Amino acid sequence: MKLVKVRDHEEMSAFAAKFILDKIKSNKKVALGLATGGTPVRTYEMLIEDYQKNYTSYQNVFTYNLDEYEGIAPDDPNSYHAFMFKHLFDHINIPKKNVHIPNGLSNDILLEAINYEAMIDEIGGVDLQLLGIGQNGHIGFNEPGTPFDRETHVVTLTESTRKANSRYFESNDQVPKKAITMGIATILKSKEILLLASGESKAKAICRMFTGEPGTDCPASVLKNHPNVVVVADEKAVSKLEATMNVELLLR
Ligand code: GLP
């Protein structure tokens, strides 16, 4: 894992936007794994700004989102589906048929998970997977304890994740209890991974993912087993790691 230390959220977003744009511009066809949450929102804004200024085309970009809540309709404003259209897809020229997000309303959610994984296998894994990180080290919705060999599956969200995500809902009770998520094995199929972290609330998870052996107590720590990972963390997110070790050794 390579670490890129940046000053703040803005610098992290600019790095990520450029990284993604370079991929889009240098490939005829590109499969992007995308994430939700507050972390990538500014990155997506920067992609939109670039689109408006430079007309970078998304006609040959195919997207595969990490996860979706179970039991929420795609047009529900709290769905990750709605999130992605609001924050990115509605503002760029990506064909709707190129967008893939698990269907949380599927009649057969287990079959939905199997089909989603098969679709990713068909393309041989995404070219670039964008990830945020949960305060407890989760990636996608793979909570601590998730075996590293899990593929796309249905999860019961932990209370801490439901609480962290309740800011998007009117009340805590409205946060769904389950979600469908790419598994850790699915994420590891990506050719390249870009993980973003900003703010003090991520400092503990960032510290754990870089120190010690990969372990299911911190799902993000599995990324040590992947050959092509870049972690972009701002000063606050990297603060605990810096107190523990000399991060200069990790910087690219
Ligand atoms: C959610 C998402 C994750 C995301 C995490 C962190 O649980 N499923 O993909 O990385 O939250 O969210 P935030 O970026 O808002 O801190």
PDB file of C-alpha atoms and ligand atoms in Angstrom:
ATOM      1  CA  MET A   1       0.000   0.000   0.000  1.00  0.00           C
ATOM      2  CA  LYS A   2       1.279   3.408  -0.891  1.00  0.00           C
ATOM      3  CA  LEU A   3       0.356   6.402   1.182  1.00  0.00           C
ATOM      4  CA  VAL A   4      -0.200   9.874  -0.193  1.00  0.00           C
ATOM      5  CA  LYS A   5      -0.436  12.417   2.606  1.00  0.00           C
ATOM      6  CA  VAL A   6      -2.344  15.555   1.683  1.00  0.00           C
ATOM      7  CA  ARG A   7      -3.231  18.665   3.642  1.00  0.00           C
ATOM      8  CA  ASP A   8      -6.989  18.482   3.773  1.00  0.00           C
ATOM      9  CA  HIS A   9     -10.215  17.212   2.246  1.00  0.00           C
ATOM     10  CA  GLU A  10      -9.915  19.572  -0.720  1.00  0.00           C
ATOM     11  CA  GLU A  11      -6.427  18.375  -1.604  1.00  0.00           C
ATOM     12  CA  MET A  12      -7.495  14.746  -1.175  1.00  0.00           C
ATOM     13  CA  SER A  13     -10.409  15.314  -3.560  1.00  0.00           C
ATOM     14  CA  ALA A  14      -8.221  17.046  -6.152  1.00  0.00           C
ATOM     15  CA  PHE A  15      -5.755  14.144  -6.065  1.00  0.00           C
ATOM     16  CA  ALA A  16      -8.556  11.598  -6.469  1.00  0.00           C
ATOM     17  CA  ALA A  17     -10.302  13.504  -9.264  1.00  0.00           C
ATOM     18  CA  LYS A  18      -7.056  13.755 -11.232  1.00  0.00           C
ATOM     19  CA  PHE A  19      -6.286  10.069 -10.636  1.00  0.00           C
ATOM     20  CA  ILE A  20      -9.713   9.067 -11.959  1.00  0.00           C
ATOM     21  CA  LEU A  21      -9.557  11.468 -14.910  1.00  0.00           C
ATOM     22  CA  ASP A  22      -6.136  10.158 -15.925  1.00  0.00           C
ATOM     23  CA  LYS A  23      -7.634   6.646 -16.014  1.00  0.00           C
ATOM     24  CA  ILE A  24     -10.610   7.779 -18.082  1.00  0.00           C
ATOM     25  CA  LYS A  25      -8.463   9.700 -20.537  1.00  0.00           C
ATOM     26  CA  SER A  26      -5.827   7.030 -21.044  1.00  0.00           C
ATOM     27  CA  ASN A  27      -8.175   4.106 -21.619  1.00  0.00           C
ATOM     28  CA  LYS A  28     -10.600   3.408 -24.437  1.00  0.00           C
ATOM     29  CA  LYS A  29     -12.961   1.735 -22.018  1.00  0.00           C
ATOM     30  CA  VAL A  30     -12.745   1.853 -18.231  1.00  0.00           C
ATOM     31  CA  ALA A  31     -14.617   0.105 -15.423  1.00  0.00           C
ATOM     32  CA  LEU A  32     -14.764   2.210 -12.270  1.00  0.00           C
ATOM     33  CA  GLY A  33     -15.853   0.892  -8.902  1.00  0.00           C
ATOM     34  CA  LEU A  34     -17.522   3.759  -7.071  1.00  0.00           C
ATOM     35  CA  ALA A  35     -18.293   4.559  -3.462  1.00  0.00           C
ATOM     36  CA  THR A  36     -20.851   6.631  -1.587  1.00  0.00           C
ATOM     37  CA  GLY A  37     -20.562   8.466   1.731  1.00  0.00           C
ATOM     38  CA  GLY A  38     -19.394  11.997   2.415  1.00  0.00           C
ATOM     39  CA  THR A  39     -15.774  11.318   1.499  1.00  0.00           C
ATOM     40  CA  PRO A  40     -16.018  11.156  -2.326  1.00  0.00           C
ATOM     41  CA  VAL A  41     -18.628  13.916  -2.782  1.00  0.00           C
ATOM     42  CA  ARG A  42     -16.112  16.689  -3.446  1.00  0.00           C
ATOM     43  CA  THR A  43     -14.177  14.369  -5.793  1.00  0.00           C
ATOM     44  CA  TYR A  44     -17.384  13.835  -7.773  1.00  0.00           C
ATOM     45  CA  GLU A  45     -17.982  17.602  -7.825  1.00  0.00           C
ATOM     46  CA  MET A  46     -14.524  18.072  -9.297  1.00  0.00           C
ATOM     47  CA  LEU A  47     -15.268  15.476 -11.994  1.00  0.00           C
ATOM     48  CA  ILE A  48     -18.404  17.441 -12.847  1.00  0.00           C
ATOM     49  CA  GLU A  49     -16.451  20.709 -12.938  1.00  0.00           C
ATOM     50  CA  ASP A  50     -13.959  19.067 -15.307  1.00  0.00           C
ATOM     51  CA  TYR A  51     -16.799  17.769 -17.475  1.00  0.00           C
ATOM     52  CA  GLN A  52     -18.291  21.240 -17.742  1.00  0.00           C
ATOM     53  CA  LYS A  53     -14.949  22.791 -18.589  1.00  0.00           C
ATOM     54  CA  ASN A  54     -13.167  20.114 -20.628  1.00  0.00           C
ATOM     55  CA  TYR A  55     -16.067  17.912 -21.826  1.00  0.00           C
ATOM     56  CA  THR A  56     -14.257  14.728 -20.737  1.00  0.00           C
ATOM     57  CA  SER A  57     -16.513  12.005 -22.100  1.00  0.00           C
ATOM     58  CA  TYR A  58     -17.976   9.188 -19.997  1.00  0.00           C
ATOM     59  CA  GLN A  59     -19.470   7.313 -22.978  1.00  0.00           C
ATOM     60  CA  ASN A  60     -16.937   4.513 -22.479  1.00  0.00           C
ATOM     61  CA  VAL A  61     -16.931   4.553 -18.696  1.00  0.00           C
ATOM     62  CA  PHE A  62     -18.719   1.705 -16.908  1.00  0.00           C
ATOM     63  CA  THR A  63     -19.437   2.038 -13.207  1.00  0.00           C
ATOM     64  CA  TYR A  64     -20.014  -0.564 -10.502  1.00  0.00           C
ATOM     65  CA  ASN A  65     -21.065   0.728  -7.110  1.00  0.00           C
ATOM     66  CA  LEU A  66     -19.919  -0.962  -3.963  1.00  0.00           C
ATOM     67  CA  ASP A  67     -23.176  -1.270  -2.120  1.00  0.00           C
ATOM     68  CA  GLU A  68     -26.830  -0.392  -1.592  1.00  0.00           C
ATOM     69  CA  TYR A  69     -29.237  -0.508   1.336  1.00  0.00           C
ATOM     70  CA  GLU A  70     -31.711  -3.351   1.356  1.00  0.00           C
ATOM     71  CA  GLY A  71     -35.403  -2.515   1.060  1.00  0.00           C
ATOM     72  CA  ILE A  72     -34.922   0.973  -0.350  1.00  0.00           C
ATOM     73  CA  ALA A  73     -36.218   1.827  -3.833  1.00  0.00           C
ATOM     74  CA  PRO A  74     -33.748   3.306  -6.331  1.00  0.00           C
ATOM     75  CA  ASP A  75     -35.750   6.546  -6.455  1.00  0.00           C
ATOM     76  CA  ASP A  76     -35.823   6.901  -2.661  1.00  0.00           C
ATOM     77  CA  PRO A  77     -33.607   9.931  -1.909  1.00  0.00           C
ATOM     78  CA  ASN A  78     -31.804   7.882   0.764  1.00  0.00           C
ATOM     79  CA  SER A  79     -30.784   5.137  -1.647  1.00  0.00           C
ATOM     80  CA  TYR A  80     -27.212   4.987  -2.851  1.00  0.00           C
ATOM     81  CA  HIS A  81     -28.721   4.850  -6.318  1.00  0.00           C
ATOM     82  CA  ALA A  82     -30.244   8.325  -5.843  1.00  0.00           C
ATOM     83  CA  PHE A  83     -27.004   9.518  -4.210  1.00  0.00           C
ATOM     84  CA  MET A  84     -24.937   8.576  -7.247  1.00  0.00           C
ATOM     85  CA  PHE A  85     -27.265  10.240  -9.727  1.00  0.00           C
ATOM     86  CA  LYS A  86     -27.524  13.383  -7.599  1.00  0.00           C
ATOM     87  CA  HIS A  87     -23.802  13.722  -6.974  1.00  0.00           C
ATOM     88  CA  LEU A  88     -22.414  12.504 -10.295  1.00  0.00           C
ATOM     89  CA  PHE A  89     -24.343  10.673 -13.004  1.00  0.00           C
ATOM     90  CA  ASP A  90     -26.987  13.355 -13.621  1.00  0.00           C
ATOM     91  CA  HIS A  91     -24.233  15.838 -14.467  1.00  0.00           C
ATOM     92  CA  ILE A  92     -22.017  13.889 -16.886  1.00  0.00           C
ATOM     93  CA  ASN A  93     -22.670  12.114 -20.184  1.00  0.00           C
ATOM     94  CA  ILE A  94     -22.537   8.561 -18.858  1.00  0.00           C
ATOM     95  CA  PRO A  95     -25.110   6.319 -20.563  1.00  0.00           C
ATOM     96  CA  LYS A  96     -27.542   4.908 -17.979  1.00  0.00           C
ATOM     97  CA  LYS A  97     -26.878   1.405 -19.281  1.00  0.00           C
ATOM     98  CA  ASN A  98     -23.230   1.766 -18.186  1.00  0.00           C
ATOM     99  CA  VAL A  99     -24.226   2.326 -14.538  1.00  0.00           C
ATOM    100  CA  HIS A 100     -24.411  -0.671 -12.199  1.00  0.00           C
ATOM    101  CA  ILE A 101     -25.633  -0.447  -8.610  1.00  0.00           C
ATOM    102  CA  PRO A 102     -26.941  -3.425  -6.623  1.00  0.00           C
ATOM    103  CA  ASN A 103     -30.734  -3.482  -6.496  1.00  0.00           C
ATOM    104  CA  GLY A 104     -31.698  -3.308  -2.824  1.00  0.00           C
ATOM    105  CA  LEU A 105     -35.333  -3.936  -3.696  1.00  0.00           C
ATOM    106  CA  SER A 106     -34.770  -7.191  -5.534  1.00  0.00           C
ATOM    107  CA  ASN A 107     -37.331  -9.938  -4.742  1.00  0.00           C
ATOM    108  CA  ASP A 108     -34.432 -12.312  -4.386  1.00  0.00           C
ATOM    109  CA  ILE A 109     -31.621 -10.378  -2.769  1.00  0.00           C
ATOM    110  CA  LEU A 110     -29.349 -13.426  -2.534  1.00  0.00           C
ATOM    111  CA  LEU A 111     -29.657 -14.018  -6.260  1.00  0.00           C
ATOM    112  CA  GLU A 112     -29.047 -10.297  -6.813  1.00  0.00           C
ATOM    113  CA  ALA A 113     -25.739 -10.669  -4.949  1.00  0.00           C
ATOM    114  CA  ILE A 114     -24.724 -13.708  -7.028  1.00  0.00           C
ATOM    115  CA  ASN A 115     -25.586 -11.929 -10.280  1.00  0.00           C
ATOM    116  CA  TYR A 116     -23.736  -8.779  -9.246  1.00  0.00           C
ATOM    117  CA  GLU A 117     -20.596 -10.785  -8.535  1.00  0.00           C
ATOM    118  CA  ALA A 118     -20.924 -12.644 -11.851  1.00  0.00           C
ATOM    119  CA  MET A 119     -21.129  -9.320 -13.679  1.00  0.00           C
ATOM    120  CA  ILE A 120     -17.884  -8.180 -12.048  1.00  0.00           C
ATOM    121  CA  ASP A 121     -16.235 -11.500 -12.840  1.00  0.00           C
ATOM    122  CA  GLU A 122     -17.273 -11.113 -16.455  1.00  0.00           C
ATOM    123  CA  ILE A 123     -15.188  -7.946 -16.760  1.00  0.00           C
ATOM    124  CA  GLY A 124     -12.329  -9.507 -14.781  1.00  0.00           C
ATOM    125  CA  GLY A 125     -12.730  -7.082 -11.853  1.00  0.00           C
ATOM    126  CA  VAL A 126     -12.996  -3.297 -12.114  1.00  0.00           C
ATOM    127  CA  ASP A 127     -10.031  -1.307 -13.406  1.00  0.00           C
ATOM    128  CA  LEU A 128     -10.075   1.172 -10.544  1.00  0.00           C
ATOM    129  CA  GLN A 129     -11.988   0.851  -7.284  1.00  0.00           C
ATOM    130  CA  LEU A 130     -12.589   4.020  -5.290  1.00  0.00           C
ATOM    131  CA  LEU A 131     -13.069   3.383  -1.571  1.00  0.00           C
ATOM    132  CA  GLY A 132     -13.893   5.359   1.528  1.00  0.00           C
ATOM    133  CA  ILE A 133     -13.313   3.853   4.951  1.00  0.00           C
ATOM    134  CA  GLY A 134     -15.677   3.483   7.878  1.00  0.00           C
ATOM    135  CA  GLN A 135     -14.660   4.646  11.343  1.00  0.00           C
ATOM    136  CA  ASN A 136     -14.392   0.970  12.307  1.00  0.00           C
ATOM    137  CA  GLY A 137     -12.276   0.200   9.251  1.00  0.00           C
ATOM    138  CA  HIS A 138     -15.097  -1.112   7.085  1.00  0.00           C
ATOM    139  CA  ILE A 139     -14.854  -0.940   3.305  1.00  0.00           C
ATOM    140  CA  GLY A 140     -18.053  -1.020   1.282  1.00  0.00           C
ATOM    141  CA  PHE A 141     -20.328  -2.442   3.963  1.00  0.00           C
ATOM    142  CA  ASN A 142     -17.875  -5.146   4.988  1.00  0.00           C
ATOM    143  CA  GLU A 143     -17.949  -4.767   8.731  1.00  0.00           C
ATOM    144  CA  PRO A 144     -15.235  -6.016  11.112  1.00  0.00           C
ATOM    145  CA  GLY A 145     -15.361  -9.797  11.317  1.00  0.00           C
ATOM    146  CA  THR A 146     -16.209 -10.278   7.632  1.00  0.00           C
ATOM    147  CA  PRO A 147     -14.096 -13.126   6.220  1.00  0.00           C
ATOM    148  CA  PHE A 148     -11.714 -11.955   3.504  1.00  0.00           C
ATOM    149  CA  ASP A 149     -13.056 -14.493   1.016  1.00  0.00           C
ATOM    150  CA  ARG A 150     -16.616 -13.126   0.938  1.00  0.00           C
ATOM    151  CA  GLU A 151     -17.924 -12.056  -2.460  1.00  0.00           C
ATOM    152  CA  THR A 152     -20.988  -9.833  -2.985  1.00  0.00           C
ATOM    153  CA  HIS A 153     -23.405 -10.602  -0.148  1.00  0.00           C
ATOM    154  CA  VAL A 154     -26.121  -9.313   2.146  1.00  0.00           C
ATOM    155  CA  VAL A 155     -24.967  -7.851   5.464  1.00  0.00           C
ATOM    156  CA  THR A 156     -26.508  -6.787   8.737  1.00  0.00           C
ATOM    157  CA  LEU A 157     -25.129  -3.346   9.506  1.00  0.00           C
ATOM    158  CA  THR A 158     -23.498  -2.704  12.858  1.00  0.00           C
ATOM    159  CA  GLU A 159     -25.024  -0.140  15.179  1.00  0.00           C
ATOM    160  CA  SER A 160     -21.950   2.093  14.811  1.00  0.00           C
ATOM    161  CA  THR A 161     -22.311   2.161  11.012  1.00  0.00           C
ATOM    162  CA  ARG A 162     -26.055   2.810  11.232  1.00  0.00           C
ATOM    163  CA  LYS A 163     -25.359   5.642  13.663  1.00  0.00           C
ATOM    164  CA  ALA A 164     -22.618   7.132  11.444  1.00  0.00           C
ATOM    165  CA  ASN A 165     -24.936   6.995   8.419  1.00  0.00           C
ATOM    166  CA  SER A 166     -28.012   8.291  10.273  1.00  0.00           C
ATOM    167  CA  ARG A 167     -27.031  11.840   9.356  1.00  0.00           C
ATOM    168  CA  TYR A 168     -28.572  11.235   5.941  1.00  0.00           C
ATOM    169  CA  PHE A 169     -31.892  10.077   7.422  1.00  0.00           C
ATOM    170  CA  GLU A 170     -34.588  11.853   9.442  1.00  0.00           C
ATOM    171  CA  SER A 171     -34.058   9.550  12.382  1.00  0.00           C
ATOM    172  CA  ASN A 172     -31.865   6.668  13.510  1.00  0.00           C
ATOM    173  CA  ASP A 173     -34.707   4.151  13.125  1.00  0.00           C
ATOM    174  CA  GLN A 174     -35.008   4.940   9.438  1.00  0.00           C
ATOM    175  CA  VAL A 175     -31.497   3.708   8.668  1.00  0.00           C
ATOM    176  CA  PRO A 176     -31.906   0.285   7.045  1.00  0.00           C
ATOM    177  CA  LYS A 177     -30.655  -2.676   9.041  1.00  0.00           C
ATOM    178  CA  LYS A 178     -29.305  -4.549   6.043  1.00  0.00           C
ATOM    179  CA  ALA A 179     -27.421  -3.840   2.859  1.00  0.00           C
ATOM    180  CA  ILE A 180     -26.015  -5.616  -0.164  1.00  0.00           C
ATOM    181  CA  THR A 181     -22.311  -5.064  -0.653  1.00  0.00           C
ATOM    182  CA  MET A 182     -19.405  -6.185  -2.789  1.00  0.00           C
ATOM    183  CA  GLY A 183     -17.413  -8.488  -0.555  1.00  0.00           C
ATOM    184  CA  ILE A 184     -13.769  -8.147   0.323  1.00  0.00           C
ATOM    185  CA  ALA A 185     -12.903 -10.790  -2.277  1.00  0.00           C
ATOM    186  CA  THR A 186     -14.809  -8.725  -4.859  1.00  0.00           C
ATOM    187  CA  ILE A 187     -12.872  -5.597  -3.943  1.00  0.00           C
ATOM    188  CA  LEU A 188      -9.590  -7.497  -4.162  1.00  0.00           C
ATOM    189  CA  LYS A 189     -10.431  -8.455  -7.762  1.00  0.00           C
ATOM    190  CA  SER A 190      -9.966  -4.767  -8.714  1.00  0.00           C
ATOM    191  CA  LYS A 191      -6.863  -4.053 -10.757  1.00  0.00           C
ATOM    192  CA  GLU A 192      -6.167  -0.894  -8.792  1.00  0.00           C
ATOM    193  CA  ILE A 193      -7.605   0.593  -5.603  1.00  0.00           C
ATOM    194  CA  LEU A 194      -7.743   4.198  -4.423  1.00  0.00           C
ATOM    195  CA  LEU A 195      -8.823   4.627  -0.795  1.00  0.00           C
ATOM    196  CA  LEU A 196      -9.666   8.095   0.499  1.00  0.00           C
ATOM    197  CA  ALA A 197      -9.723   9.189   4.131  1.00  0.00           C
ATOM    198  CA  SER A 198     -10.243  12.592   5.618  1.00  0.00           C
ATOM    199  CA  GLY A 199     -10.709  13.827   9.169  1.00  0.00           C
ATOM    200  CA  GLU A 200      -9.901  12.734  12.679  1.00  0.00           C
ATOM    201  CA  SER A 201     -12.737  10.207  12.833  1.00  0.00           C
ATOM    202  CA  LYS A 202     -10.774   8.055  10.363  1.00  0.00           C
ATOM    203  CA  ALA A 203      -7.401   8.332  12.166  1.00  0.00           C
ATOM    204  CA  LYS A 204      -7.782   5.121  14.175  1.00  0.00           C
ATOM    205  CA  ALA A 205      -8.816   3.041  11.171  1.00  0.00           C
ATOM    206  CA  ILE A 206      -5.980   4.423   9.023  1.00  0.00           C
ATOM    207  CA  CYS A 207      -3.470   3.673  11.757  1.00  0.00           C
ATOM    208  CA  ARG A 208      -4.716   0.098  12.131  1.00  0.00           C
ATOM    209  CA  MET A 209      -4.765  -0.611   8.403  1.00  0.00           C
ATOM    210  CA  PHE A 210      -1.076   0.247   8.059  1.00  0.00           C
ATOM    211  CA  THR A 211       0.198  -1.318  11.271  1.00  0.00           C
ATOM    212  CA  GLY A 212       0.267  -5.011  12.049  1.00  0.00           C
ATOM    213  CA  GLU A 213      -0.932  -7.925  10.036  1.00  0.00           C
ATOM    214  CA  PRO A 214      -4.103  -7.809   7.956  1.00  0.00           C
ATOM    215  CA  GLY A 215      -6.958  -8.944  10.170  1.00  0.00           C
ATOM    216  CA  THR A 216     -10.725  -9.110  10.014  1.00  0.00           C
ATOM    217  CA  ASP A 217     -10.906  -6.696  12.980  1.00  0.00           C
ATOM    218  CA  CYS A 218     -10.135  -3.976  10.389  1.00  0.00           C
ATOM    219  CA  PRO A 219     -11.452  -4.976   6.943  1.00  0.00           C
ATOM    220  CA  ALA A 220      -9.401  -2.233   5.215  1.00  0.00           C
ATOM    221  CA  SER A 221      -6.198  -3.869   6.464  1.00  0.00           C
ATOM    222  CA  VAL A 222      -6.744  -6.615   3.858  1.00  0.00           C
ATOM    223  CA  LEU A 223      -5.614  -4.116   1.236  1.00  0.00           C
ATOM    224  CA  LYS A 224      -2.052  -4.892   2.336  1.00  0.00           C
ATOM    225  CA  ASN A 225      -2.545  -8.135   0.389  1.00  0.00           C
ATOM    226  CA  HIS A 226      -3.320  -6.267  -2.858  1.00  0.00           C
ATOM    227  CA  PRO A 227      -0.424  -5.245  -5.118  1.00  0.00           C
ATOM    228  CA  ASN A 228      -1.808  -1.930  -6.339  1.00  0.00           C
ATOM    229  CA  VAL A 229      -3.318   0.254  -3.623  1.00  0.00           C
ATOM    230  CA  VAL A 230      -2.963   3.985  -3.076  1.00  0.00           C
ATOM    231  CA  VAL A 231      -4.298   5.477   0.154  1.00  0.00           C
ATOM    232  CA  VAL A 232      -4.848   9.234   0.087  1.00  0.00           C
ATOM    233  CA  ALA A 233      -5.236  10.549   3.617  1.00  0.00           C
ATOM    234  CA  ASP A 234      -5.291  14.086   4.935  1.00  0.00           C
ATOM    235  CA  GLU A 235      -3.288  15.356   7.887  1.00  0.00           C
ATOM    236  CA  LYS A 236      -6.016  14.604  10.427  1.00  0.00           C
ATOM    237  CA  ALA A 237      -6.676  11.112   9.091  1.00  0.00           C
ATOM    238  CA  VAL A 238      -2.982  10.277   9.192  1.00  0.00           C
ATOM    239  CA  SER A 239      -2.305  11.819  12.626  1.00  0.00           C
ATOM    240  CA  LYS A 240      -2.557   8.628  14.685  1.00  0.00           C
ATOM    241  CA  LEU A 241      -0.424   6.673  12.238  1.00  0.00           C
ATOM    242  CA  GLU A 242       2.212   9.395  12.362  1.00  0.00           C
ATOM    243  CA  ALA A 243       2.280   9.165  16.142  1.00  0.00           C
ATOM    244  CA  THR A 244       2.933   5.425  15.805  1.00  0.00           C
ATOM    245  CA  MET A 245       5.460   5.193  13.002  1.00  0.00           C
ATOM    246  CA  ASN A 246       7.559   7.139  10.542  1.00  0.00           C
ATOM    247  CA  VAL A 247       5.126   7.570   7.667  1.00  0.00           C
ATOM    248  CA  GLU A 248       7.890   8.854   5.390  1.00  0.00           C
ATOM    249  CA  LEU A 249       8.622   5.178   4.720  1.00  0.00           C
ATOM    250  CA  LEU A 250       5.164   4.699   3.265  1.00  0.00           C
ATOM    251  CA  LEU A 251       5.021   7.827   1.165  1.00  0.00           C
ATOM    252  CA  ARG A 252       5.422   7.439  -2.556  1.00  0.00           C
TER     253      ARG A 252
HETATM  254  C1  GLP B   1     -20.663   3.894   4.286  1.00  0.00           C
HETATM  255  C2  GLP B   1     -20.354   3.312   2.923  1.00  0.00           C
HETATM  256  C3  GLP B   1     -18.879   3.188   2.706  1.00  0.00           C
HETATM  257  C4  GLP B   1     -18.190   4.470   3.083  1.00  0.00           C
HETATM  258  C5  GLP B   1     -18.362   4.735   4.568  1.00  0.00           C
HETATM  259  C6  GLP B   1     -17.698   6.001   5.052  1.00  0.00           C
HETATM  260  O1  GLP B   1     -20.907   2.959   5.258  1.00  0.00           O
HETATM  261  N1  GLP B   1     -20.988   2.047   2.706  1.00  0.00           N
HETATM  262  O2  GLP B   1     -18.625   2.841   1.351  1.00  0.00           O
HETATM  263  O3  GLP B   1     -16.823   4.406   2.782  1.00  0.00           O
HETATM  264  O4  GLP B   1     -19.754   4.828   4.817  1.00  0.00           O
HETATM  265  O5  GLP B   1     -18.541   7.083   4.851  1.00  0.00           O
HETATM  266  P1  GLP B   1     -18.081   8.601   4.905  1.00  0.00           P
HETATM  267  O6  GLP B   1     -17.321   8.834   3.659  1.00  0.00           O
HETATM  268  O7  GLP B   1     -19.365   9.383   4.907  1.00  0.00           O
HETATM  269  O8  GLP B   1     -17.296   8.766   6.125  1.00  0.00           O
END
